[in-house]
Amino acid sequence: MTTDTPARLLTLLSLLQTPREWPGGELADRLGVSRRTVRRDIDRLRELGYPVQATMGSDGGYRLVAGKAMPPLVLDDEEAVAIAVGLRAGAGHAVEGVDEASVRALAKLEQVLPARLRHRVATLQAATTPLTSGDGPSIAPETLTVMASTVAGRERLRFAYRAADGTESRRVTEPYRLVSTGRRWYLVAYDLDRDDWRTFRVDRVSEPFATGARFAPRELPTGDAAEYLRRSMQRRGDSYEIVVVFAAPAEEVAARLPGWLGAPEPLGGGTSCVLRATVSGPAEWTALRLATLGVDFRVEEPAELVTTVQTLAARLTRATPNP
């Protein structure tokens, strides 16, 4: 019998987080307590904010359902390792969908992982090779988690930085946001030595260190980190504007586009839309990204991208058998 109430509640919660309905008798057997004790423990969980639903009758039982807010999760060792490995694999490249929120989640998880589980995560990741990976530069997940924790905690961040021309420098910043462009991670931060806002490519960052010094957040000039990054890339001249018309409603296209590209504008009574966005990197990568959206499109600008799409289309046509 489990006499330690907190330990029993955690065990009960772990069972309820399995997506199934648990008969009261089965829960009582698992916990080694009476059904009355199970009912009291269910009431305690509800008081803590866990939405436990009960069904009556001989086949009734208990189930954890979606509530208005997300209470803390309880993970066993295998679940925690699986989540950490998955997040670390995605964070190593600027994978769409693995945005700053996912990196913050990884930072929180790794902060509370016991040493034995951190070792298992590192060992498993080192022993496996993904079949596919992002086409941008790889980044140590530890770099991202340190940055994400300082963003969330409003804590000054110190790091070494290598500029595009190879110049090495040391930076002390007030980190604002991490932004993924689908190929690279960028940090938007206030540079204390330059007394101005800056963007940093995370793959050029080394030795990130959370100083422990807190700061009051400053107001970003554009109000949005992704917009600030777009303007920054325009000023540096390492980006270009694209104009693409899609043969689908704006809502459908927006659901398929990465958020950093912005939102398309409706055209033709809502049956089509146009995207005007700032992108960086090779035109070949942009052409491939557009081709994988699953929507017919036409590139209006720039001329280089038009030519690249035409070349890609001809190459793919040659790759198919003749009818």
CSV table of C-alpha atoms in Angstrom, one decimal:
chain,number,residue,atom,x,y,z
A,1,MET,CA,0.0,0.0,0.0
A,2,THR,CA,1.3,3.5,-0.9
A,3,THR,CA,1.0,5.6,2.3
A,4,ASP,CA,2.9,8.6,1.0
A,5,THR,CA,0.1,10.8,-0.3
A,6,PRO,CA,2.2,13.1,-2.6
A,7,ALA,CA,3.9,10.1,-4.2
A,8,ARG,CA,0.6,8.3,-4.6
A,9,LEU,CA,-0.9,11.4,-6.3
A,10,LEU,CA,2.0,11.6,-8.7
A,11,THR,CA,1.6,7.9,-9.5
A,12,LEU,CA,-2.2,8.4,-10.0
A,13,LEU,CA,-1.6,11.4,-12.2
A,14,SER,CA,0.9,9.5,-14.3
A,15,LEU,CA,-1.6,6.7,-14.9
A,16,LEU,CA,-4.4,9.2,-15.8
A,17,GLN,CA,-2.2,10.9,-18.4
A,18,THR,CA,-2.4,7.7,-20.4
A,19,PRO,CA,-5.2,8.4,-23.0
A,20,ARG,CA,-7.7,5.8,-21.7
A,21,GLU,CA,-10.4,5.5,-19.1
A,22,TRP,CA,-9.4,3.9,-15.8
A,23,PRO,CA,-11.9,1.9,-13.8
A,24,GLY,CA,-11.8,2.9,-10.1
A,25,GLY,CA,-11.1,-0.7,-9.1
A,26,GLU,CA,-8.1,-1.0,-11.4
A,27,LEU,CA,-6.7,2.3,-10.0
A,28,ALA,CA,-7.2,1.1,-6.5
A,29,ASP,CA,-5.3,-2.2,-7.3
A,30,ARG,CA,-2.5,-0.3,-9.0
A,31,LEU,CA,-2.0,2.1,-6.0
A,32,GLY,CA,-2.7,-0.5,-3.3
A,33,VAL,CA,-5.4,1.5,-1.7
A,34,SER,CA,-9.2,1.5,-1.4
A,35,ARG,CA,-11.6,2.9,-3.9
A,36,ARG,CA,-12.6,5.5,-1.4
A,37,THR,CA,-9.0,6.7,-1.2
A,38,VAL,CA,-8.9,6.8,-5.0
A,39,ARG,CA,-12.0,9.1,-5.0
A,40,ARG,CA,-10.4,11.4,-2.4
A,41,ASP,CA,-7.2,11.5,-4.5
A,42,ILE,CA,-9.2,12.3,-7.6
A,43,ASP,CA,-10.8,15.3,-5.7
A,44,ARG,CA,-7.3,16.5,-4.7
A,45,LEU,CA,-6.2,16.4,-8.3
A,46,ARG,CA,-9.2,18.4,-9.3
A,47,GLU,CA,-8.4,21.0,-6.6
A,48,LEU,CA,-4.9,21.3,-8.1
A,49,GLY,CA,-6.4,22.1,-11.5
A,50,TYR,CA,-6.4,18.7,-13.2
A,51,PRO,CA,-9.7,18.2,-15.1
A,52,VAL,CA,-10.5,14.6,-14.2
A,53,GLN,CA,-13.8,13.4,-15.6
A,54,ALA,CA,-15.7,10.6,-14.0
A,55,THR,CA,-18.3,8.3,-15.6
A,56,MET,CA,-20.9,6.4,-13.5
A,57,GLY,CA,-22.0,2.8,-13.7
A,58,SER,CA,-20.4,-0.6,-13.6
A,59,ASP,CA,-18.2,0.2,-16.6
A,60,GLY,CA,-17.5,3.8,-15.3
A,61,GLY,CA,-14.1,5.1,-14.5
A,62,TYR,CA,-11.8,8.2,-14.6
A,63,ARG,CA,-10.2,10.0,-17.5
A,64,LEU,CA,-8.0,13.1,-17.7
A,65,VAL,CA,-9.6,15.6,-20.2
A,66,ALA,CA,-8.6,18.9,-21.8
A,67,GLY,CA,-9.2,21.9,-19.5
A,68,LYS,CA,-9.0,25.6,-19.7
A,69,ALA,CA,-5.4,25.7,-18.7
A,70,MET,CA,-2.5,23.2,-18.9
A,71,PRO,CA,-1.5,21.8,-15.5
A,72,PRO,CA,2.0,20.3,-15.0
A,73,LEU,CA,2.7,17.1,-16.7
A,74,VAL,CA,4.2,14.0,-15.1
A,75,LEU,CA,6.6,12.1,-17.3
A,76,ASP,CA,8.3,8.8,-16.7
A,77,ASP,CA,12.0,8.3,-17.6
A,78,GLU,CA,11.4,6.9,-21.0
A,79,GLU,CA,8.9,9.7,-22.0
A,80,ALA,CA,11.2,12.4,-20.7
A,81,VAL,CA,14.1,11.0,-22.7
A,82,ALA,CA,12.0,10.6,-25.8
A,83,ILE,CA,10.8,14.2,-25.7
A,84,ALA,CA,14.3,15.6,-25.0
A,85,VAL,CA,15.9,13.7,-27.8
A,86,GLY,CA,13.2,14.8,-30.3
A,87,LEU,CA,13.5,18.4,-29.3
A,88,ARG,CA,17.3,18.4,-29.4
A,89,ALA,CA,17.2,16.8,-32.9
A,90,GLY,CA,14.9,19.5,-34.2
A,91,ALA,CA,16.7,22.3,-32.5
A,92,GLY,CA,20.1,21.4,-34.1
A,93,HIS,CA,18.8,22.9,-37.3
A,94,ALA,CA,16.3,25.7,-37.9
A,95,VAL,CA,13.5,23.2,-38.5
A,96,GLU,CA,10.1,24.8,-39.2
A,97,GLY,CA,7.8,24.0,-36.3
A,98,VAL,CA,10.7,23.9,-33.9
A,99,ASP,CA,10.5,27.6,-33.0
A,100,GLU,CA,11.4,29.5,-29.9
A,101,ALA,CA,8.6,28.0,-27.8
A,102,SER,CA,9.9,24.5,-28.5
A,103,VAL,CA,13.4,25.5,-27.6
A,104,ARG,CA,12.1,27.1,-24.4
A,105,ALA,CA,10.4,23.8,-23.6
A,106,LEU,CA,13.6,22.0,-24.2
A,107,ALA,CA,15.5,24.4,-21.9
A,108,LYS,CA,12.9,23.8,-19.1
A,109,LEU,CA,13.0,20.0,-19.5
A,110,GLU,CA,16.7,19.7,-19.5
A,111,GLN,CA,17.0,21.9,-16.5
A,112,VAL,CA,15.0,19.5,-14.4
A,113,LEU,CA,16.2,16.2,-15.9
A,114,PRO,CA,18.2,14.1,-13.4
A,115,ALA,CA,21.8,13.5,-14.3
A,116,ARG,CA,21.2,9.9,-15.2
A,117,LEU,CA,18.6,11.0,-17.8
A,118,ARG,CA,20.7,13.8,-19.2
A,119,HIS,CA,23.4,11.2,-19.8
A,120,ARG,CA,20.9,8.9,-21.6
A,121,VAL,CA,19.7,11.8,-23.8
A,122,ALA,CA,23.3,12.8,-24.8
A,123,THR,CA,24.3,9.2,-25.4
A,124,LEU,CA,21.3,8.4,-27.5
A,125,GLN,CA,21.7,11.5,-29.6
A,126,ALA,CA,25.4,10.8,-30.1
A,127,ALA,CA,24.7,7.2,-31.2
A,128,THR,CA,22.1,8.0,-33.8
A,129,THR,CA,22.2,9.7,-37.2
A,130,PRO,CA,19.1,11.2,-38.7
A,131,LEU,CA,18.1,10.0,-42.2
A,132,THR,CA,17.4,13.6,-43.2
A,133,SER,CA,18.4,17.0,-41.7
A,134,GLY,CA,17.9,20.6,-42.3
A,135,ASP,CA,20.0,22.2,-45.0
A,136,GLY,CA,21.2,25.0,-42.8
A,137,PRO,CA,24.2,24.9,-40.5
A,138,SER,CA,24.0,22.7,-37.5
A,139,ILE,CA,23.9,24.2,-34.0
A,140,ALA,CA,24.6,22.6,-30.6
A,141,PRO,CA,21.2,22.3,-28.8
A,142,GLU,CA,22.9,23.5,-25.6
A,143,THR,CA,23.6,26.9,-27.3
A,144,LEU,CA,19.9,27.3,-28.1
A,145,THR,CA,18.7,26.2,-24.7
A,146,VAL,CA,21.0,28.7,-22.9
A,147,MET,CA,19.8,31.5,-25.2
A,148,ALA,CA,16.1,30.5,-24.7
A,149,SER,CA,16.5,30.5,-20.9
A,150,THR,CA,18.0,34.0,-20.9
A,151,VAL,CA,15.2,35.2,-23.2
A,152,ALA,CA,12.5,33.8,-20.9
A,153,GLY,CA,14.3,34.9,-17.7
A,154,ARG,CA,15.2,38.4,-19.0
A,155,GLU,CA,18.8,37.6,-18.1
A,156,ARG,CA,21.9,39.2,-19.8
A,157,LEU,CA,23.7,36.9,-22.2
A,158,ARG,CA,27.4,36.9,-22.9
A,159,PHE,CA,29.0,35.0,-25.9
A,160,ALA,CA,31.7,35.0,-28.5
A,161,TYR,CA,30.7,35.9,-32.0
A,162,ARG,CA,32.3,35.4,-35.4
A,163,ALA,CA,31.1,37.9,-38.1
A,164,ALA,CA,30.7,37.1,-41.7
A,165,ASP,CA,34.2,38.3,-42.5
A,166,GLY,CA,35.7,36.2,-39.8
A,167,THR,CA,36.2,38.9,-37.2
A,168,GLU,CA,35.9,37.6,-33.6
A,169,SER,CA,34.4,39.6,-30.8
A,170,ARG,CA,32.8,39.2,-27.4
A,171,ARG,CA,29.3,40.4,-26.9
A,172,VAL,CA,27.1,41.2,-23.9
A,173,THR,CA,23.5,41.5,-24.8
A,174,GLU,CA,20.0,41.7,-23.5
A,175,PRO,CA,18.3,38.9,-25.5
A,176,TYR,CA,14.9,39.6,-26.9
A,177,ARG,CA,13.8,36.7,-29.1
A,178,LEU,CA,15.1,33.7,-31.1
A,179,VAL,CA,13.8,33.6,-34.7
A,180,SER,CA,13.9,30.6,-37.0
A,181,THR,CA,13.9,31.3,-40.8
A,182,GLY,CA,13.5,27.7,-41.8
A,183,ARG,CA,17.3,27.4,-42.5
A,184,ARG,CA,18.9,29.3,-39.7
A,185,TRP,CA,18.4,30.5,-36.1
A,186,TYR,CA,18.9,34.2,-35.3
A,187,LEU,CA,19.0,36.0,-32.0
A,188,VAL,CA,17.5,39.5,-31.8
A,189,ALA,CA,19.1,41.3,-28.9
A,190,TYR,CA,20.2,44.6,-27.6
A,191,ASP,CA,24.0,44.9,-27.7
A,192,LEU,CA,25.2,46.8,-24.6
A,193,ASP,CA,28.6,47.6,-26.0
A,194,ARG,CA,27.2,49.0,-29.3
A,195,ASP,CA,24.2,50.6,-27.5
A,196,ASP,CA,21.9,49.4,-30.2
A,197,TRP,CA,19.8,46.5,-31.4
A,198,ARG,CA,21.5,43.7,-33.3
A,199,THR,CA,20.7,40.3,-34.9
A,200,PHE,CA,23.1,37.4,-34.5
A,201,ARG,CA,23.3,34.2,-36.5
A,202,VAL,CA,23.3,31.5,-33.8
A,203,ASP,CA,25.6,29.2,-35.8
A,204,ARG,CA,28.3,31.9,-35.4
A,205,VAL,CA,27.8,32.0,-31.6
A,206,SER,CA,30.1,30.2,-29.2
A,207,GLU,CA,30.6,30.0,-25.5
A,208,PRO,CA,27.1,31.4,-24.6
A,209,PHE,CA,26.9,32.2,-20.9
A,210,ALA,CA,23.9,33.4,-18.8
A,211,THR,CA,25.4,36.1,-16.6
A,212,GLY,CA,22.6,36.0,-13.9
A,213,ALA,CA,22.1,39.8,-14.3
A,214,ARG,CA,18.5,40.7,-14.8
A,215,PHE,CA,17.2,43.5,-17.0
A,216,ALA,CA,14.0,45.4,-17.8
A,217,PRO,CA,13.0,44.6,-21.4
A,218,ARG,CA,13.5,47.4,-23.9
A,219,GLU,CA,11.0,48.3,-26.6
A,220,LEU,CA,12.0,46.8,-30.0
A,221,PRO,CA,11.8,49.4,-32.7
A,222,THR,CA,9.5,47.3,-35.0
A,223,GLY,CA,7.6,45.7,-32.1
A,224,ASP,CA,8.1,42.3,-33.7
A,225,ALA,CA,11.3,40.2,-33.8
A,226,ALA,CA,10.6,38.6,-37.2
A,227,GLU,CA,10.0,42.0,-38.8
A,228,TYR,CA,13.1,43.4,-37.2
A,229,LEU,CA,15.1,40.5,-38.6
A,230,ARG,CA,13.7,41.0,-42.1
A,231,ARG,CA,14.6,44.7,-42.1
A,232,SER,CA,18.1,43.9,-40.7
A,233,MET,CA,18.7,41.4,-43.6
A,234,GLN,CA,17.6,44.0,-46.1
A,235,ARG,CA,20.0,46.6,-44.7
A,236,ARG,CA,22.9,44.1,-44.9
A,237,GLY,CA,22.0,43.3,-48.5
A,238,ASP,CA,22.0,39.5,-47.9
A,239,SER,CA,18.3,39.2,-48.7
A,240,TYR,CA,15.9,39.9,-51.5
A,241,GLU,CA,12.2,40.6,-52.0
A,242,ILE,CA,9.9,38.0,-53.6
A,243,VAL,CA,6.5,38.4,-55.1
A,244,VAL,CA,4.6,35.1,-55.5
A,245,VAL,CA,1.0,34.6,-56.6
A,246,PHE,CA,-0.8,31.5,-55.3
A,247,ALA,CA,-3.8,29.8,-56.9
A,248,ALA,CA,-5.5,29.3,-53.5
A,249,PRO,CA,-7.2,31.4,-50.8
A,250,ALA,CA,-4.9,33.4,-48.5
A,251,GLU,CA,-6.0,31.4,-45.4
A,252,GLU,CA,-5.0,28.1,-47.0
A,253,VAL,CA,-1.6,29.4,-48.1
A,254,ALA,CA,-0.9,31.1,-44.7
A,255,ALA,CA,-1.5,27.7,-43.0
A,256,ARG,CA,1.3,26.2,-45.1
A,257,LEU,CA,3.8,29.0,-45.0
A,258,PRO,CA,6.3,29.5,-42.1
A,259,GLY,CA,5.3,32.4,-39.9
A,260,TRP,CA,8.5,34.4,-40.6
A,261,LEU,CA,7.5,34.9,-44.2
A,262,GLY,CA,4.5,36.9,-43.2
A,263,ALA,CA,0.9,36.7,-44.4
A,264,PRO,CA,-0.3,36.6,-48.0
A,265,GLU,CA,-2.8,39.1,-49.3
A,266,PRO,CA,-6.1,38.0,-50.9
A,267,LEU,CA,-6.6,38.5,-54.6
A,268,GLY,CA,-9.4,37.8,-57.2
A,269,GLY,CA,-12.3,37.7,-54.7
A,270,GLY,CA,-10.4,35.5,-52.3
A,271,THR,CA,-9.7,32.6,-54.7
A,272,SER,CA,-6.0,33.5,-55.0
A,273,CYS,CA,-3.5,35.5,-53.0
A,274,VAL,CA,-0.1,37.2,-53.3
A,275,LEU,CA,2.9,36.9,-51.0
A,276,ARG,CA,5.4,39.8,-50.7
A,277,ALA,CA,8.2,38.8,-48.4
A,278,THR,CA,11.9,39.2,-47.7
A,279,VAL,CA,14.0,36.0,-47.9
A,280,SER,CA,17.7,35.2,-47.6
A,281,GLY,CA,19.9,32.4,-48.9
A,282,PRO,CA,20.2,30.8,-52.3
A,283,ALA,CA,17.3,31.2,-54.8
A,284,GLU,CA,17.3,27.4,-55.2
A,285,TRP,CA,16.3,26.9,-51.6
A,286,THR,CA,13.4,29.4,-52.0
A,287,ALA,CA,12.2,27.7,-55.2
A,288,LEU,CA,12.2,24.3,-53.5
A,289,ARG,CA,10.4,25.7,-50.5
A,290,LEU,CA,7.7,27.1,-52.7
A,291,ALA,CA,7.4,23.9,-54.7
A,292,THR,CA,6.7,21.9,-51.5
A,293,LEU,CA,3.8,23.9,-50.4
A,294,GLY,CA,1.4,21.8,-52.4
A,295,VAL,CA,-0.2,24.9,-54.0
A,296,ASP,CA,0.1,26.1,-57.6
A,297,PHE,CA,2.0,29.3,-57.8
A,298,ARG,CA,3.6,31.9,-60.1
A,299,VAL,CA,6.7,33.8,-59.3
A,300,GLU,CA,6.5,37.5,-60.3
A,301,GLU,CA,9.7,38.8,-58.8
A,302,PRO,CA,12.7,38.7,-58.7
A,303,ALA,CA,14.0,37.7,-62.1
A,304,GLU,CA,16.6,35.4,-60.6
A,305,LEU,CA,14.0,33.4,-58.8
A,306,VAL,CA,11.8,33.2,-61.9
A,307,THR,CA,14.8,31.7,-63.8
A,308,THR,CA,15.6,29.4,-60.9
A,309,VAL,CA,12.0,28.0,-60.8
A,310,GLN,CA,12.0,27.5,-64.6
A,311,THR,CA,15.3,25.6,-64.4
A,312,LEU,CA,14.0,23.5,-61.5
A,313,ALA,CA,10.8,22.7,-63.4
A,314,ALA,CA,12.7,21.7,-66.5
A,315,ARG,CA,15.0,19.5,-64.5
A,316,LEU,CA,12.1,17.7,-62.7
A,317,THR,CA,10.4,17.2,-66.1
A,318,ARG,CA,13.5,15.5,-67.5
A,319,ALA,CA,13.6,13.3,-64.4
A,320,THR,CA,10.3,11.7,-65.2
A,321,PRO,CA,9.8,9.0,-67.8
A,322,ASN,CA,8.6,10.1,-71.2
A,323,PRO,CA,4.9,9.2,-71.8
